[in-house]
Short mmCIF file of C-alpha atoms in Angstrom, two decimals:
data_model
loop_
_atom_site.label_atom_id
_atom_site.label_comp_id
_atom_site.label_asym_id
_atom_site.label_seq_id
_atom_site.Cartn_x
_atom_site.Cartn_y
_atom_site.Cartn_z
CA MET A 1042 -33.16 11.99 -4.27
CA ILE A 1043 -29.49 12.05 -3.31
CA GLN A 1044 -27.62 15.26 -4.10
CA PRO A 1045 -24.68 13.83 -6.09
CA VAL A 1046 -21.22 14.78 -4.88
CA ILE A 1047 -17.62 14.08 -5.86
CA ALA A 1048 -14.49 14.47 -3.73
CA ILE A 1049 -10.86 14.29 -4.86
CA HIS A 1050 -7.36 14.37 -3.43
CA GLY A 1051 -3.92 15.00 -4.88
CA GLY A 1052 -1.57 14.12 -2.03
CA ALA A 1053 -0.97 14.97 1.61
CA GLY A 1054 2.05 16.15 3.55
CA ALA A 1055 3.86 18.76 5.59
CA MET A 1056 2.72 22.02 4.03
CA SER A 1057 4.76 25.18 4.45
CA ARG A 1058 2.84 28.38 3.83
CA ALA A 1059 6.13 30.23 3.66
CA ALA A 1060 7.24 28.04 0.76
CA MET A 1061 3.95 28.45 -1.09
CA SER A 1062 3.94 31.48 -3.35
CA PRO A 1063 0.52 32.99 -4.08
CA GLU A 1064 0.98 32.01 -7.73
CA LYS A 1065 1.78 28.39 -6.91
CA GLU A 1066 -1.12 28.15 -4.47
CA GLN A 1067 -3.53 29.45 -7.09
CA GLU A 1068 -2.13 27.02 -9.65
CA TYR A 1069 -2.92 24.07 -7.42
CA LEU A 1070 -6.32 25.38 -6.37
CA ALA A 1071 -7.27 26.13 -9.97
CA ALA A 1072 -6.30 22.62 -11.03
CA LEU A 1073 -8.33 21.06 -8.22
CA GLU A 1074 -11.37 23.22 -8.96
CA SER A 1075 -11.20 22.48 -12.69
CA ILE A 1076 -11.09 18.74 -12.08
CA LEU A 1077 -13.90 18.93 -9.53
CA THR A 1078 -16.00 20.87 -12.03
CA ALA A 1079 -15.48 18.17 -14.65
CA GLY A 1080 -16.53 15.40 -12.27
CA GLN A 1081 -19.46 17.47 -11.07
CA ALA A 1082 -20.60 17.93 -14.68
CA VAL A 1083 -20.71 14.16 -15.19
CA LEU A 1084 -22.95 13.76 -12.16
CA ALA A 1085 -25.14 16.75 -13.11
CA LYS A 1086 -25.95 15.12 -16.45
CA GLY A 1087 -27.14 11.98 -14.69
CA GLY A 1088 -23.84 10.17 -15.12
CA SER A 1089 -22.77 7.39 -12.82
CA ALA A 1090 -20.41 7.67 -9.89
CA LEU A 1091 -18.10 5.33 -11.79
CA ASP A 1092 -17.96 7.68 -14.75
CA ALA A 1093 -17.39 10.68 -12.49
CA VAL A 1094 -14.44 9.19 -10.61
CA THR A 1095 -12.95 7.86 -13.83
CA GLU A 1096 -13.04 11.29 -15.43
CA ALA A 1097 -11.65 13.03 -12.36
CA VAL A 1098 -8.74 10.63 -11.99
CA ARG A 1099 -8.03 10.79 -15.73
CA LEU A 1100 -7.65 14.55 -15.44
CA LEU A 1101 -5.46 14.20 -12.35
CA GLU A 1102 -3.28 11.74 -14.28
CA ASP A 1103 -2.94 14.24 -17.13
CA CYS A 1104 -1.94 17.11 -14.80
CA PRO A 1105 1.84 17.28 -14.15
CA LEU A 1106 1.28 18.94 -10.77
CA PHE A 1107 0.29 15.57 -9.35
CA ASN A 1108 2.10 12.23 -9.14
CA ALA A 1109 0.08 10.05 -11.51
CA GLY A 1110 0.38 9.63 -15.26
CA HIS A 1111 2.15 12.58 -16.90
CA GLY A 1112 4.39 13.94 -14.16
CA ALA A 1113 4.88 10.61 -12.37
CA VAL A 1114 7.99 10.29 -10.22
CA PHE A 1115 11.02 8.16 -11.14
CA THR A 1116 12.13 4.84 -9.67
CA SER A 1117 15.73 4.26 -8.56
CA ALA A 1118 16.41 2.97 -12.08
CA GLY A 1119 15.17 6.17 -13.70
CA THR A 1120 11.98 4.52 -14.94
CA HIS A 1121 8.27 4.93 -14.22
CA GLU A 1122 5.92 2.40 -12.64
CA LEU A 1123 2.26 3.40 -12.49
CA ASP A 1124 -0.55 1.87 -10.41
CA ALA A 1125 -4.33 2.38 -10.34
CA ALA A 1126 -7.55 0.85 -9.01
CA ILE A 1127 -11.28 1.41 -9.30
CA MET A 1128 -14.29 -0.06 -7.47
CA ASP A 1129 -18.04 -0.03 -8.06
CA GLY A 1130 -19.99 0.23 -4.82
CA ALA A 1131 -23.19 -1.14 -6.33
CA THR A 1132 -21.72 -4.51 -7.32
CA LEU A 1133 -18.37 -4.65 -5.48
CA ARG A 1134 -16.73 -5.20 -8.85
CA SER A 1135 -13.19 -3.88 -8.93
CA GLY A 1136 -10.16 -3.67 -11.17
CA ALA A 1137 -6.53 -2.81 -10.62
CA ILE A 1138 -3.20 -2.60 -12.43
CA ALA A 1139 0.34 -2.05 -11.18
CA ASN A 1140 3.85 -1.45 -12.48
CA VAL A 1141 2.87 -0.31 -15.97
CA ASN A 1142 4.92 2.22 -17.91
CA ARG A 1143 3.17 2.65 -21.25
CA VAL A 1144 -0.54 3.01 -20.46
CA ARG A 1145 -1.31 6.71 -20.79
CA ASN A 1146 -4.19 6.63 -18.29
CA PRO A 1147 -3.82 3.80 -15.79
CA VAL A 1148 -7.33 4.41 -14.41
CA PHE A 1149 -8.73 3.41 -17.81
CA ALA A 1150 -6.83 0.13 -17.62
CA ALA A 1151 -8.11 -0.55 -14.11
CA ARG A 1152 -11.66 0.03 -15.29
CA LYS A 1153 -11.20 -2.29 -18.27
CA VAL A 1154 -9.96 -4.99 -15.90
CA MET A 1155 -13.10 -4.51 -13.80
CA GLU A 1156 -15.49 -4.55 -16.75
CA ASN A 1157 -13.92 -6.93 -19.26
CA SER A 1158 -11.90 -9.44 -17.28
CA LYS A 1159 -12.71 -12.31 -14.95
CA HIS A 1160 -9.75 -11.17 -12.86
CA VAL A 1161 -9.26 -8.20 -10.54
CA PHE A 1162 -5.55 -7.35 -10.66
CA PHE A 1163 -2.95 -7.36 -13.46
CA VAL A 1164 0.68 -6.30 -13.09
CA GLY A 1165 3.66 -5.49 -15.29
CA GLU A 1166 3.82 -6.95 -18.77
CA GLY A 1167 0.52 -8.76 -18.33
CA ALA A 1168 -1.22 -5.51 -17.48
CA GLU A 1169 0.36 -3.77 -20.47
CA ALA A 1170 -0.74 -6.59 -22.78
CA PHE A 1171 -4.27 -6.50 -21.41
CA ALA A 1172 -4.47 -2.75 -21.94
CA ARG A 1173 -3.18 -3.09 -25.49
CA ASP A 1174 -5.72 -5.83 -26.28
CA GLU A 1175 -8.47 -3.56 -24.90
CA GLY A 1176 -7.46 -0.81 -27.32
CA LEU A 1177 -6.22 1.66 -24.71
CA GLU A 1178 -3.75 4.36 -25.68
CA LEU A 1179 -0.14 3.37 -25.12
CA VAL A 1180 2.67 5.92 -25.09
CA ASP A 1181 6.44 5.93 -24.96
CA PRO A 1182 7.56 5.85 -21.32
CA SER A 1183 9.12 9.28 -21.81
CA TYR A 1184 5.59 10.72 -21.94
CA PHE A 1185 5.36 10.43 -18.16
CA SER A 1186 8.66 12.24 -17.55
CA THR A 1187 9.00 15.88 -16.61
CA GLU A 1188 12.20 17.75 -15.93
CA ALA A 1189 10.99 18.65 -12.45
CA ARG A 1190 10.55 14.98 -11.54
CA ARG A 1191 13.97 14.11 -12.98
CA GLU A 1192 15.53 16.82 -10.82
CA GLN A 1193 13.81 15.26 -7.82
CA LEU A 1194 15.38 11.88 -8.53
CA LEU A 1195 18.87 13.28 -9.05
CA ARG A 1196 18.70 15.34 -5.86
CA VAL A 1197 17.38 12.44 -3.79
CA GLN A 1198 20.07 10.11 -5.14
CA ARG A 1199 22.77 12.67 -4.32
CA GLU A 1200 21.55 13.55 -0.83
CA THR A 1201 19.90 10.33 0.39
CA PRO A 1202 20.81 7.58 -2.10
CA ASP A 1203 19.26 4.78 -0.05
CA ALA A 1204 15.98 6.58 0.63
CA ALA A 1205 12.71 6.55 -1.26
CA VAL A 1206 10.98 9.92 -1.18
CA LEU A 1207 7.26 10.38 -1.57
CA ASP A 1208 6.14 12.56 -4.50
CA HIS A 1209 6.42 16.30 -3.84
CA ASP A 1210 9.03 15.60 -1.15
CA GLY A 1211 11.54 15.38 -3.95
CA GLN A 1212 10.35 18.63 -5.46
CA ALA A 1213 10.86 20.35 -2.14
CA MET A 1214 14.41 18.97 -1.95
CA VAL A 1215 15.13 20.53 -5.32
CA ALA A 1216 13.55 23.74 -4.11
CA ARG A 1217 15.87 24.09 -1.12
CA GLY A 1218 18.53 25.63 -3.29
CA GLN A 1219 16.14 27.88 -5.19
CA PRO A 1220 14.90 31.31 -4.19
CA ALA A 1221 11.35 30.40 -5.22
CA PRO A 1222 10.44 26.87 -4.01
CA ALA A 1223 9.01 24.58 -6.66
CA ASP A 1224 6.57 23.02 -4.22
CA PRO A 1225 5.19 23.92 -0.79
CA LEU A 1226 5.70 20.51 0.78
CA ASP A 1227 8.43 19.38 3.13
CA ALA A 1228 10.90 17.15 1.36
CA ASP A 1229 10.52 14.25 3.75
CA LYS A 1230 6.79 14.39 4.38
CA LYS A 1231 4.83 14.44 1.11
CA PHE A 1232 2.73 11.50 0.09
CA GLY A 1233 1.71 11.46 -3.52
CA THR A 1234 -1.32 9.72 -4.89
CA VAL A 1235 -4.45 11.00 -6.59
CA GLY A 1236 -7.98 9.75 -6.12
CA ALA A 1237 -11.69 10.40 -6.37
CA VAL A 1238 -14.88 9.18 -4.71
CA ALA A 1239 -18.46 9.93 -5.66
CA VAL A 1240 -22.12 9.16 -5.06
CA ASP A 1241 -24.56 9.63 -7.93
CA ALA A 1242 -28.26 10.47 -8.06
CA GLN A 1243 -29.16 6.78 -7.80
CA GLY A 1244 -27.20 6.45 -4.57
CA ASN A 1245 -24.44 4.37 -6.14
CA LEU A 1246 -20.90 4.85 -4.87
CA ALA A 1247 -17.52 4.51 -6.59
CA ALA A 1248 -13.86 5.09 -5.82
CA ALA A 1249 -10.71 5.32 -7.94
CA THR A 1250 -7.06 5.87 -7.05
CA SER A 1251 -3.90 6.30 -9.16
CA THR A 1252 -0.22 6.91 -8.43
CA GLY A 1253 3.25 7.09 -9.87
CA GLY A 1254 4.71 5.63 -6.68
CA ILE A 1255 7.57 7.21 -4.74
CA THR A 1256 10.75 8.88 -5.93
CA ASN A 1257 13.78 6.55 -5.96
CA LYS A 1258 11.67 3.56 -4.96
CA GLN A 1259 13.00 0.07 -5.57
CA VAL A 1260 11.79 -1.28 -8.89
CA GLY A 1261 8.76 -3.51 -8.38
CA ARG A 1262 7.52 -1.89 -5.18
CA VAL A 1263 3.73 -1.49 -5.01
CA GLY A 1264 1.96 0.70 -2.45
CA ASP A 1265 -1.61 0.85 -1.24
CA ALA A 1266 -3.20 2.74 -4.15
CA PRO A 1267 -4.07 -0.28 -6.35
CA LEU A 1268 -4.90 -2.61 -3.46
CA ILE A 1269 -8.62 -3.03 -2.91
CA GLY A 1270 -9.34 -2.43 0.77
CA ALA A 1271 -6.07 -0.65 1.48
CA GLY A 1272 -6.06 2.38 -0.82
CA THR A 1273 -9.37 2.00 -2.62
CA TYR A 1274 -12.79 0.72 -1.53
CA ALA A 1275 -16.48 1.27 -2.31
CA SER A 1276 -19.71 -0.34 -1.16
CA ASN A 1277 -23.21 1.07 -1.41
CA LYS A 1278 -23.84 -0.30 2.09
CA THR A 1279 -21.35 2.12 3.58
CA CYS A 1280 -18.99 4.42 1.69
CA ALA A 1281 -16.39 5.00 -1.00
CA VAL A 1282 -12.79 5.72 0.04
CA SER A 1283 -9.55 6.74 -1.68
CA THR A 1284 -6.40 7.21 0.39
CA THR A 1285 -3.03 8.96 0.15
CA GLY A 1286 -0.12 8.45 2.50
CA THR A 1287 2.62 6.12 3.62
CA GLY A 1288 1.46 3.20 1.52
CA GLU A 1289 2.96 0.41 3.55
CA MET A 1290 1.14 1.60 6.67
CA PHE A 1291 -2.19 1.94 4.85
CA ILE A 1292 -1.73 -1.62 3.59
CA ARG A 1293 -1.03 -2.94 7.07
CA MET A 1294 -4.12 -1.19 8.44
CA VAL A 1295 -6.33 -2.10 5.46
CA ALA A 1296 -7.26 1.54 5.88
CA ALA A 1297 -9.91 2.11 3.22
CA TYR A 1298 -11.93 -0.97 4.20
CA ASP A 1299 -11.56 -0.16 7.88
CA VAL A 1300 -13.65 2.98 7.37
CA ALA A 1301 -16.41 0.91 5.75
CA ALA A 1302 -16.17 -1.85 8.35
CA GLN A 1303 -16.66 0.55 11.25
CA MET A 1304 -19.74 1.93 9.54
CA GLU A 1305 -21.22 -1.48 8.76
CA TYR A 1306 -20.43 -3.35 11.97
CA CYS A 1307 -20.32 -0.59 14.57
CA GLY A 1308 -22.83 1.88 13.16
CA ALA A 1309 -20.22 4.64 13.06
CA SER A 1310 -20.87 7.73 10.95
CA LEU A 1311 -18.65 8.38 7.93
CA GLU A 1312 -16.91 11.24 9.70
CA ALA A 1313 -16.29 9.28 12.89
CA ALA A 1314 -14.99 6.20 11.08
CA ALA A 1315 -12.71 8.16 8.77
CA ASP A 1316 -11.33 10.27 11.59
CA ARG A 1317 -10.61 7.23 13.74
CA VAL A 1318 -8.64 5.52 10.97
CA VAL A 1319 -6.62 8.61 10.04
CA MET A 1320 -6.23 10.37 13.37
CA GLU A 1321 -6.05 7.44 15.81
CA LYS A 1322 -5.25 4.09 14.20
CA LEU A 1323 -2.72 4.92 11.48
CA PRO A 1324 -0.48 7.00 13.78
CA THR A 1325 0.03 3.99 16.06
CA ILE A 1326 2.29 2.49 13.38
CA GLY A 1327 3.64 5.75 12.00
CA GLY A 1328 1.06 6.07 9.25
CA LYS A 1329 0.81 9.56 7.79
CA GLY A 1330 -1.52 10.92 5.14
CA GLY A 1331 -5.24 11.15 4.64
CA LEU A 1332 -8.24 10.08 2.64
CA VAL A 1333 -11.37 11.30 0.92
CA ALA A 1334 -14.66 9.50 1.43
CA VAL A 1335 -18.38 9.82 0.70
CA ASP A 1336 -21.30 7.75 1.92
CA ALA A 1337 -24.59 6.75 0.33
CA GLN A 1338 -26.34 9.78 1.84
CA GLY A 1339 -23.89 12.23 0.28
CA ASN A 1340 -21.88 13.00 3.39
CA VAL A 1341 -18.22 13.86 2.74
CA ALA A 1342 -15.11 13.29 4.90
CA LEU A 1343 -11.61 14.54 4.07
CA PRO A 1344 -9.42 13.87 7.14
CA PHE A 1345 -5.63 14.01 7.15
CA ASN A 1346 -3.02 13.83 9.92
CA THR A 1347 -0.39 15.90 8.12
CA GLU A 1348 -0.23 19.67 7.86
CA GLY A 1349 -2.11 19.69 4.60
CA MET A 1350 -3.69 17.73 1.76
CA TYR A 1351 -4.60 18.78 -1.77
CA ARG A 1352 -8.33 18.13 -1.71
CA GLY A 1353 -11.80 19.28 -2.63
CA TYR A 1354 -15.41 18.33 -3.18
CA ALA A 1355 -18.27 19.47 -5.40
CA ARG A 1356 -21.98 18.89 -4.93
CA VAL A 1357 -24.20 19.16 -7.98
CA GLY A 1358 -25.69 22.64 -8.07
CA GLU A 1359 -23.07 24.15 -5.78
CA LYS A 1360 -19.69 25.80 -6.26
CA PRO A 1361 -16.72 23.42 -5.92
CA VAL A 1362 -14.67 23.73 -2.74
CA ALA A 1363 -10.90 23.20 -2.94
CA ALA A 1364 -8.29 23.52 -0.20
CA ILE A 1365 -4.69 22.76 0.68
CA TYR A 1366 -4.12 23.69 4.31
CA ARG A 1367 -6.14 23.01 7.44
#
């Protein structure tokens, strides 16, 4: 029997210990551990990897500390555009949505696309309509807004009006003028996405990823998170992967699938394949960030080429492990 395990991430970037108060560090670690515990509980009860990653990403979307769902960053127009994807390693079924602004939990919409549609990917108004027809909860776009994220947008537009800033980067910019920084990440080097991967007792794999995009991004931009093979991938033959980083670079490298391809075609281990993508291949085109991955044997890999990544894993029957720094 496989020992079920779930792994999650909440963004990667340039972490400053000096900017991280003990209280803020504990807040992040407590959130990660709580979400890991919830996903672990699904697996402990015999639940599927799909159910575990769905629940974990739902909770990450509901937590304003992370850039997905409630607490999503703002576009240059002061709006929100949310993306998500999910993939079932047993069947290779997948579903994705992008540029929605009323679906409370985008991961639910992605899963509905996978399960109840002949298509894989819906965007914009079509995605909203599909979610509504599926009976998912829709909210006013203001639900996703937080004052901290609005401050990020205003600061970015004042200081670097032509730049798009990735997730907690904007929070750190706001923090520069504050005695107690709002976030420990460097303002130009934080990449914000959330995701989860899992293997269940039956050996089935699943991956899910969700994001609010990047602060001050051009309306309509889509990153790697909802793209199958770039930001999300799962196959029982190899592994399940969810990424976080400079989305355009992960797209160009087809990063998530590359991990699986090295395992399938070259016989690489999960750790070796994941490390090669993150530590060797992505940097050749300026790709920064990381990923979480599990394979069918329950091995876990959490590499990142930045100073830190919000991350953790939990095996059934063991205490969850959460970390921020190296």
